[in-house]
Amino acid sequence: MKLPILLIFSLLTLHARAQSSLSGVINLNGETEPAYGAAVYIIELKTGTTTDTLGRFAITNIPSGKYTVRVSYVSTASITERNVLINGNTTRNFTLQSDANALNEVVVTGTMKEVSKLDSPVPVDIITSKFIYKNPVASIFEGLSYVNGIRPQLNCNVCSTGDIHINGLEGPYTMVLIDGMPMVSGLSTVYGLSGIPNSLIDRVEIVKGPASTLYGSEAVGGLINIITKNPSRAPLFAADVFSTSWLDYNVDLSVKFSAGEKATSFLGVNYFNYQNPIDNNRDGFTDLTLQNRFSVFNKWSFTRKNNKQANIAARYYYEDRWGGQMNWNKSYRGGDQVYGESIYTSRFELLGSYELPVAEKLTLQYSVSSHNQNSVYGTVPFLADQKIAFAQLLWDKEIGKHSLLFGSPFRFTFYNDNTPATRQENGRDTPDKTYLPGIFVQDEITMGTHKLLLGARYDYNSRHGHIFTPRLAYKAKLNQTDVVRLNIGRGFRIVNLFTEDHAALTGSRQVIVREALKPEQSWNVNLNFVKKIVTGNSFVGFDASVFYTHFTNRILPDYDTNPNQIIYDNLNGYAVSKGVSLNLDFNFPFPLKIIAGGTYMENFQKENGIRFRPVLTEKITGIWSFSYDFHNAGVSVDYTGNLYGPMRLPVLSTDDPRSAVSPVWSLQNIQLTKKFRNGMEVYGGIKNLLNFVPPANSIARSNDPFDKNVKFDQQGEVIATPDNPYRLTFDPSYVYAPNQGIRGFLGFRYTIR
């Protein structure tokens, strides 16, 4: 009798253990919406589930006991809790923090107002410092190469100047902001971006498509807003130091301190040094530009009544950079014995914002920058001075369903150099002074799950007169998982040739300006669709866009008509940039996260009935990031990569032996990071795993950089000779990829909160 009773008791006990469950809600820190599709995983049992549209989850049939529970969500930091007691119907709620590329982070760039990324009617891409850490770089310029649709373009094989392409549009169409201020533009778009220390970056917000309604000229192709850290939330101390096997060194240091109870300051310092000339492709020229760069950034924030904002920041940047023949030194600067391109850059910036002490939300934003350039390209000097003063008053007003924003910007630009850009016909030097006052209004109307944004801006340019840019954006939240956005806008850009095109300064080509250049104008349409997909215990974030931009008065350099000239004039026709892009975020119950994206583009110009493709404009881009965490060991692995091409290249003639089209090429990297409990991280890995480098003959006639042995006929055409059978002249503008091959890197980070 005892045996059946014991058997029945045992069965009841096992049944009771099997009926335990774990349930709860997953929230996102600072967000009203729950984490739909978050994964909850019990490691010991290798079982899990995903949350529903309300963020709820439930796992049943769990034997009672203590377990390790991991909660993860796309683009957030995972939570792992050990010794979670599950006995009976156990309820446990979790809150996740934002991480790299978070779907629900607050953004400001699209509308100049703080708004959830999902609630913004304007699609905004976000990069945080944690995303940059997946592949450590010496500047944000390099870090942007792992963002879908973004390509940092090197414009010179010798001095490594560059700009940033968005959706295939050249660098001058991209506006770069620091804390919403137009600090990096014109001259400094080419030279200043690489000097922004990573230590000061909180996040980078990217808007693809015209934003001229809010930000004015240059925001035609899109804008990149580098948002610096808030001193009150910055770590007490942070250090990030790394080096590569090429013997380049990068140091990022930051410290936070207070001055009384109402003022907090953040100081960031960056130092980059590379003094190890390498010529692996044996063309006689440095593969990587030698650099000595220093940048210091200081930001203050102040505590005021009623949470009124006030902050001010300053940055100083200095760079000494050169590239050229391997035996070049500064004694050859400007001479014709040994070729070198040497650039001294000195830059100062002051920016800030102050919310006025009145009942209405009125904010004054201001910035001042001074950029001095002393460059020599072979025997051609380029001396330039640019100063920009900017101020605008913003009035943020809520009236019922209307969120209104009024702005009155004013921008003054002083520019002077030693080129024909600022030289009159009589030879007198005349600095260019441009005044650009304006006014804009934006109305964001909320209608339940729909939002409509209407905007318009009027500017008066002292050189080009009246400019009007309207804008429309519409967002529909179809359900808990699907969002559609439509953006239509007009863009305009005032062109400064010599501040934007390095090829005009190399001395290898004559610059021809055929007419008085008119401002470029464009219309852009962008349709964006975002969807969250839950499949079993995994989650996929889907973000797709279709874009179309139509240009009139477009100005692009003509390299083809005469190989010894660069010819500029307004396009007698039109230009189009169109394509599709797709971003995917994968989240699994185990600690693997995947971010992948691709963009296909068709860019062309049509003039006099002839359609052709601009040079250095890629057809496809792709990016990916695979991250896996070994929680118990405190080790993470990151595999990142990008893919570009093909693009038309600026060959010198039909006889040029170099390919007229680039291959599809890829840069891939792998990194291991070990985290310690004291705030220390040690990381290392390999960059450019495939060891991809462009052809060794990328620099035409690198053996004769001053064209001393080139023969010309009476029309200025190159004559074929035994020494020059392909009729080439020296030209370093044939460049589409970095010359740095495979290399190892090692570094460490230390943070005190």
Coordinates of C-alpha atoms in Angstrom, one line a residue, residues 62-425:
I62 CA 9.3 25.2 -15.8
P63 CA 10.6 22.9 -13.0
S64 CA 10.9 25.0 -9.8
G65 CA 14.3 26.2 -9.0
K66 CA 16.9 28.9 -9.6
Y67 CA 17.9 29.8 -13.2
T68 CA 19.9 32.3 -15.3
V69 CA 17.5 34.5 -17.3
R70 CA 18.7 36.6 -20.3
V71 CA 16.6 39.4 -21.8
S72 CA 17.6 40.9 -25.1
Y73 CA 16.1 43.2 -27.6
V74 CA 17.4 44.5 -31.0
S75 CA 19.8 47.4 -30.5
T76 CA 19.7 47.4 -26.7
A77 CA 22.1 46.2 -24.0
S78 CA 21.1 42.6 -22.9
I79 CA 20.3 41.9 -19.3
T80 CA 21.5 38.6 -17.6
E81 CA 20.2 37.8 -14.1
R82 CA 21.5 34.8 -12.3
N83 CA 19.8 32.8 -9.5
V84 CA 16.3 33.9 -10.4
L85 CA 14.0 31.8 -8.3
I86 CA 11.0 30.4 -10.3
N87 CA 8.5 28.7 -8.0
G88 CA 4.8 28.6 -8.9
N89 CA 3.5 31.5 -11.0
T90 CA 6.6 33.8 -10.8
T91 CA 6.3 37.4 -12.1
R92 CA 9.4 39.4 -13.1
N93 CA 9.6 42.6 -15.0
F94 CA 12.7 43.9 -16.8
T95 CA 13.8 47.3 -18.1
L96 CA 16.3 47.5 -21.0
Q97 CA 18.7 50.4 -21.7
S98 CA 19.4 51.9 -25.1
D99 CA 22.4 50.7 -27.1
A100 CA 23.9 51.3 -30.5
N101 CA 21.4 52.1 -33.2
A102 CA 18.5 51.9 -30.7
L103 CA 15.1 51.9 -32.4
N104 CA 13.4 54.1 -29.7
E105 CA 16.2 56.6 -28.9
V106 CA 15.3 60.3 -28.7
V107 CA 16.4 62.2 -31.8
V108 CA 16.5 65.9 -32.5
T109 CA 17.9 66.3 -36.0
G110 CA 14.9 65.6 -38.2
T111 CA 12.6 68.2 -36.6
M112 CA 14.9 70.2 -34.2
K113 CA 12.8 68.9 -31.4
E114 CA 13.4 66.0 -29.0
V115 CA 11.2 63.1 -30.1
S116 CA 11.3 59.3 -30.0
K117 CA 12.9 57.9 -33.1
L118 CA 9.8 55.9 -33.9
D119 CA 7.6 58.9 -33.4
S120 CA 9.6 61.2 -35.6
P121 CA 8.0 61.9 -39.0
V122 CA 11.5 62.2 -40.5
P123 CA 13.5 58.9 -40.6
V124 CA 16.7 59.4 -38.6
D125 CA 19.7 56.9 -38.3
I126 CA 21.5 56.8 -35.0
I127 CA 25.1 55.8 -34.3
T128 CA 26.3 55.7 -30.7
S129 CA 29.8 55.5 -29.3
K130 CA 29.1 51.8 -28.6
F131 CA 28.6 51.2 -32.3
I132 CA 31.9 53.0 -33.1
Y133 CA 33.6 50.7 -30.5
K134 CA 32.7 47.6 -32.6
N135 CA 35.6 48.7 -34.9
P136 CA 37.7 51.3 -33.3
V137 CA 38.8 54.2 -35.5
A138 CA 40.8 57.3 -35.1
S139 CA 38.0 59.6 -36.3
I140 CA 34.3 59.6 -36.9
F141 CA 35.1 60.1 -40.6
E142 CA 36.2 56.4 -40.8
G143 CA 33.5 55.2 -38.4
L144 CA 30.7 56.3 -40.8
S145 CA 31.9 53.8 -43.4
Y146 CA 29.9 51.2 -41.5
V147 CA 26.5 53.0 -41.9
N148 CA 24.3 51.9 -44.7
G149 CA 24.2 54.4 -47.6
I150 CA 27.2 56.4 -46.2
R151 CA 30.6 56.3 -47.8
P152 CA 33.6 58.3 -46.7
Q153 CA 35.3 59.2 -50.0
L154 CA 39.0 59.7 -50.2
N155 CA 39.7 62.4 -52.9
C156 CA 43.4 62.1 -53.1
N157 CA 45.9 59.3 -53.1
V158 CA 48.6 61.5 -51.6
C159 CA 47.1 63.7 -48.9
S160 CA 44.0 61.7 -48.0
T161 CA 41.6 64.6 -48.0
G162 CA 38.0 63.3 -48.1
D163 CA 34.3 64.0 -47.8
I164 CA 31.2 62.0 -47.0
H165 CA 28.8 60.7 -49.7
I166 CA 25.2 60.0 -48.7
N167 CA 23.2 57.8 -51.1
G168 CA 25.7 58.4 -53.8
L169 CA 25.7 62.2 -53.6
E170 CA 29.1 63.9 -53.4
G171 CA 30.5 65.3 -50.2
P172 CA 29.5 69.0 -50.8
Y173 CA 25.8 67.9 -50.6
T174 CA 26.3 66.7 -47.1
M175 CA 26.0 69.1 -44.2
V176 CA 27.9 68.3 -41.0
L177 CA 26.7 69.8 -37.7
I178 CA 28.0 69.8 -34.2
D179 CA 25.2 70.0 -31.7
G180 CA 23.0 71.3 -34.4
M181 CA 25.3 74.1 -35.4
P182 CA 26.8 74.4 -38.9
M183 CA 30.4 74.2 -37.8
V184 CA 31.8 72.0 -40.5
S185 CA 31.1 73.3 -43.9
G186 CA 32.8 74.7 -47.0
L187 CA 36.5 74.6 -46.5
S188 CA 36.3 72.5 -43.4
T189 CA 34.1 69.8 -44.9
V190 CA 37.2 68.6 -46.7
Y191 CA 39.8 69.1 -43.9
G192 CA 38.0 69.4 -40.5
L193 CA 35.9 66.3 -40.1
S194 CA 38.7 64.0 -39.2
G195 CA 39.6 66.0 -36.1
I196 CA 36.5 65.4 -34.1
P197 CA 37.5 63.3 -31.0
N198 CA 35.5 60.2 -30.4
S199 CA 35.7 60.9 -26.7
L200 CA 33.3 63.8 -27.1
I201 CA 30.6 62.0 -29.1
D202 CA 27.4 60.9 -27.5
R203 CA 25.7 59.9 -30.7
V204 CA 25.6 60.8 -34.4
E205 CA 22.2 61.4 -36.1
I206 CA 21.9 61.1 -39.9
V207 CA 19.1 62.3 -42.1
K208 CA 19.3 61.2 -45.7
G209 CA 17.6 63.6 -48.1
P210 CA 17.2 67.4 -48.2
A211 CA 17.0 69.2 -44.9
S212 CA 17.4 72.7 -46.3
T213 CA 14.1 73.8 -44.8
L214 CA 15.5 73.6 -41.3
Y215 CA 19.3 73.8 -41.9
G216 CA 19.7 75.9 -45.1
S217 CA 22.3 75.6 -47.8
E218 CA 24.5 72.4 -48.2
A219 CA 21.9 70.1 -46.6
V220 CA 20.8 68.9 -50.1
G221 CA 21.9 65.2 -49.9
G222 CA 21.5 64.9 -46.2
L223 CA 23.1 65.9 -42.9
I224 CA 25.2 64.4 -40.2
N225 CA 24.7 65.9 -36.7
I226 CA 27.4 65.0 -34.2
I227 CA 25.9 65.4 -30.8
T228 CA 28.4 65.8 -28.0
K229 CA 28.1 64.4 -24.5
N230 CA 26.1 66.2 -21.8
P231 CA 28.6 67.0 -19.1
S232 CA 26.2 66.0 -16.3
R233 CA 25.9 62.5 -17.8
A234 CA 29.5 62.0 -19.0
P235 CA 31.7 59.6 -17.1
L236 CA 34.0 61.0 -14.4
F237 CA 37.1 59.8 -16.4
A238 CA 37.5 57.9 -19.6
A239 CA 40.5 56.8 -21.6
D240 CA 40.7 55.0 -25.0
V241 CA 44.1 54.2 -26.5
F242 CA 45.0 52.0 -29.4
S243 CA 47.6 51.4 -32.0
T244 CA 48.0 49.3 -35.2
S245 CA 50.8 47.3 -36.7
W246 CA 51.4 50.3 -39.0
L247 CA 52.5 52.1 -35.9
D248 CA 49.8 54.8 -35.8
Y249 CA 48.7 55.8 -32.4
N250 CA 45.4 57.3 -31.2
V251 CA 44.7 58.6 -27.7
D252 CA 41.3 59.7 -26.5
L253 CA 41.0 61.1 -22.9
S254 CA 38.1 62.8 -21.2
V255 CA 37.3 64.0 -17.7
K256 CA 34.3 65.5 -16.0
F257 CA 34.5 68.1 -13.2
S258 CA 32.2 70.6 -11.5
A259 CA 32.5 74.2 -10.6
G260 CA 30.0 74.7 -7.8
E261 CA 26.6 73.2 -7.7
K262 CA 25.3 74.7 -10.9
A263 CA 28.0 74.1 -13.4
T264 CA 29.4 70.9 -14.9
S265 CA 32.2 70.6 -17.4
F266 CA 33.4 67.9 -19.8
L267 CA 36.9 68.1 -21.2
G268 CA 38.0 65.8 -24.1
V269 CA 41.4 65.5 -25.7
N270 CA 42.4 63.6 -28.8
Y271 CA 45.9 63.0 -30.1
F272 CA 46.7 61.0 -33.3
N273 CA 50.2 60.4 -34.6
Y274 CA 51.5 58.5 -37.6
Q275 CA 55.1 58.9 -38.6
N276 CA 56.0 55.6 -40.3
P277 CA 56.2 56.0 -44.1
I278 CA 55.1 52.8 -45.9
D279 CA 55.1 52.0 -49.6
N280 CA 53.8 48.5 -50.0
N281 CA 52.5 49.1 -53.6
R282 CA 56.0 50.3 -54.6
D283 CA 54.9 53.4 -56.5
G284 CA 57.4 55.6 -54.7
F285 CA 54.6 57.4 -52.7
T286 CA 53.4 57.0 -49.2
D287 CA 50.5 54.6 -48.9
L288 CA 49.1 56.4 -45.9
T289 CA 49.4 60.1 -45.2
L290 CA 51.7 61.0 -42.3
Q291 CA 49.8 62.9 -39.6
N292 CA 50.3 64.7 -36.3
R293 CA 46.9 65.8 -35.0
F294 CA 45.7 67.3 -31.8
S295 CA 42.2 68.4 -30.7
V296 CA 40.8 69.6 -27.4
F297 CA 37.1 70.0 -26.6
N298 CA 35.5 71.6 -23.5
K299 CA 31.8 71.8 -22.9
W300 CA 29.9 73.4 -19.9
S301 CA 26.3 72.9 -18.9
F302 CA 24.5 74.9 -16.3
T303 CA 21.7 74.1 -13.9
R304 CA 18.9 76.8 -14.1
K305 CA 15.5 77.4 -12.7
N306 CA 12.6 75.5 -14.4
N307 CA 15.1 73.2 -16.1
K308 CA 16.0 75.9 -18.6
Q309 CA 18.9 74.8 -20.7
A310 CA 22.3 76.5 -21.0
N311 CA 25.5 75.2 -22.4
I312 CA 28.6 76.4 -24.2
A313 CA 31.5 74.5 -25.8
A314 CA 34.8 75.3 -27.5
R315 CA 37.1 73.2 -29.6
Y316 CA 40.6 73.8 -30.9
Y317 CA 42.1 71.6 -33.6
Y318 CA 45.5 71.5 -35.2
E319 CA 46.9 69.1 -37.8
D320 CA 50.2 68.7 -39.7
R321 CA 49.7 66.2 -42.5
W322 CA 51.8 65.3 -45.5
G323 CA 52.0 62.6 -48.2
G324 CA 54.2 62.2 -51.2
Q325 CA 57.4 60.6 -52.4
M326 CA 59.1 58.5 -49.8
N327 CA 62.2 60.7 -49.6
W328 CA 60.2 64.0 -49.1
N329 CA 60.8 66.2 -46.1
K330 CA 59.8 69.7 -45.1
S331 CA 62.8 71.2 -46.8
Y332 CA 61.2 70.2 -50.2
R333 CA 57.9 71.9 -49.3
G334 CA 56.7 73.9 -52.4
G335 CA 59.7 73.0 -54.5
D336 CA 59.9 70.9 -57.7
Q337 CA 62.6 68.5 -56.7
V338 CA 60.7 65.9 -54.6
Y339 CA 56.9 65.8 -54.7
G340 CA 54.9 66.2 -51.5
E341 CA 51.5 67.5 -50.4
S342 CA 51.7 69.2 -47.0
I343 CA 48.8 70.6 -45.1
Y344 CA 48.8 72.7 -41.9
T345 CA 45.3 73.2 -40.5
S346 CA 44.4 75.3 -37.5
R347 CA 40.8 75.6 -36.4
F348 CA 38.8 77.1 -33.5
E349 CA 35.1 76.7 -32.8
L350 CA 32.7 78.2 -30.2
L351 CA 29.1 77.0 -29.9
G352 CA 26.3 77.1 -27.4
S353 CA 22.6 77.4 -26.7
Y354 CA 20.7 79.4 -24.1
E355 CA 17.0 79.0 -23.3
L356 CA 15.7 82.5 -22.5
P357 CA 14.2 83.1 -19.0
V358 CA 10.7 83.7 -20.2
A359 CA 7.4 81.7 -20.0
E360 CA 7.6 80.7 -23.7
K361 CA 10.2 78.2 -24.9
L362 CA 12.6 80.5 -26.7
T363 CA 16.2 79.3 -27.3
L364 CA 19.1 81.2 -28.7
Q365 CA 21.7 79.0 -30.6
Y366 CA 25.0 80.5 -31.7
S367 CA 28.4 79.4 -33.1
V368 CA 31.6 80.9 -34.4
S369 CA 34.4 79.1 -36.2
S370 CA 37.7 80.1 -37.7
H371 CA 39.6 77.9 -40.1
N372 CA 43.0 78.6 -41.4
Q373 CA 44.6 76.5 -44.1
N374 CA 48.2 76.5 -45.3
S375 CA 48.7 73.8 -47.9
V376 CA 51.1 73.1 -50.7
Y377 CA 50.4 70.5 -53.5
G378 CA 53.7 70.0 -55.2
T379 CA 54.6 73.5 -56.3
V380 CA 51.0 74.9 -56.0
P381 CA 50.3 76.7 -52.7
F382 CA 46.8 76.9 -51.3
L383 CA 46.4 79.5 -48.5
A384 CA 42.8 79.9 -47.2
D385 CA 41.0 81.6 -44.4
Q386 CA 37.4 80.9 -43.5
K387 CA 35.3 82.4 -40.7
I388 CA 31.6 81.6 -40.0
A389 CA 29.3 83.3 -37.5
F390 CA 25.9 81.7 -37.0
A391 CA 23.0 82.5 -34.7
Q392 CA 19.3 81.6 -34.6
L393 CA 16.4 82.1 -32.3
L394 CA 14.0 79.2 -32.0
W395 CA 10.4 79.4 -30.6
D396 CA 8.9 76.1 -29.7
K397 CA 5.1 76.3 -29.2
E398 CA 2.5 73.7 -28.5
I399 CA -1.1 74.6 -29.5
G400 CA -3.5 71.6 -29.2
K401 CA -2.6 69.1 -31.8
H402 CA -0.1 71.5 -33.4
S403 CA 3.6 71.4 -32.4
L404 CA 5.0 74.6 -33.9
L405 CA 8.6 75.7 -34.4
F406 CA 9.6 79.1 -35.6
G407 CA 13.2 80.0 -36.4
S408 CA 15.1 83.1 -37.5
P409 CA 18.7 82.1 -38.5
F410 CA 21.5 84.4 -39.6
R411 CA 24.8 83.2 -41.1
F412 CA 27.8 85.2 -42.1
T413 CA 30.7 83.6 -44.0
F414 CA 34.0 85.2 -44.7
Y415 CA 36.3 83.4 -47.1
N416 CA 39.6 84.3 -48.7
D417 CA 42.2 82.2 -50.6
N418 CA 45.0 82.6 -53.2
T419 CA 43.0 81.1 -56.1
P420 CA 40.7 82.7 -58.7
A421 CA 37.8 82.0 -56.3
T422 CA 38.5 85.4 -54.6
R423 CA 40.6 87.2 -57.2
Q424 CA 39.2 89.8 -59.5
E425 CA 40.1 90.1 -63.2

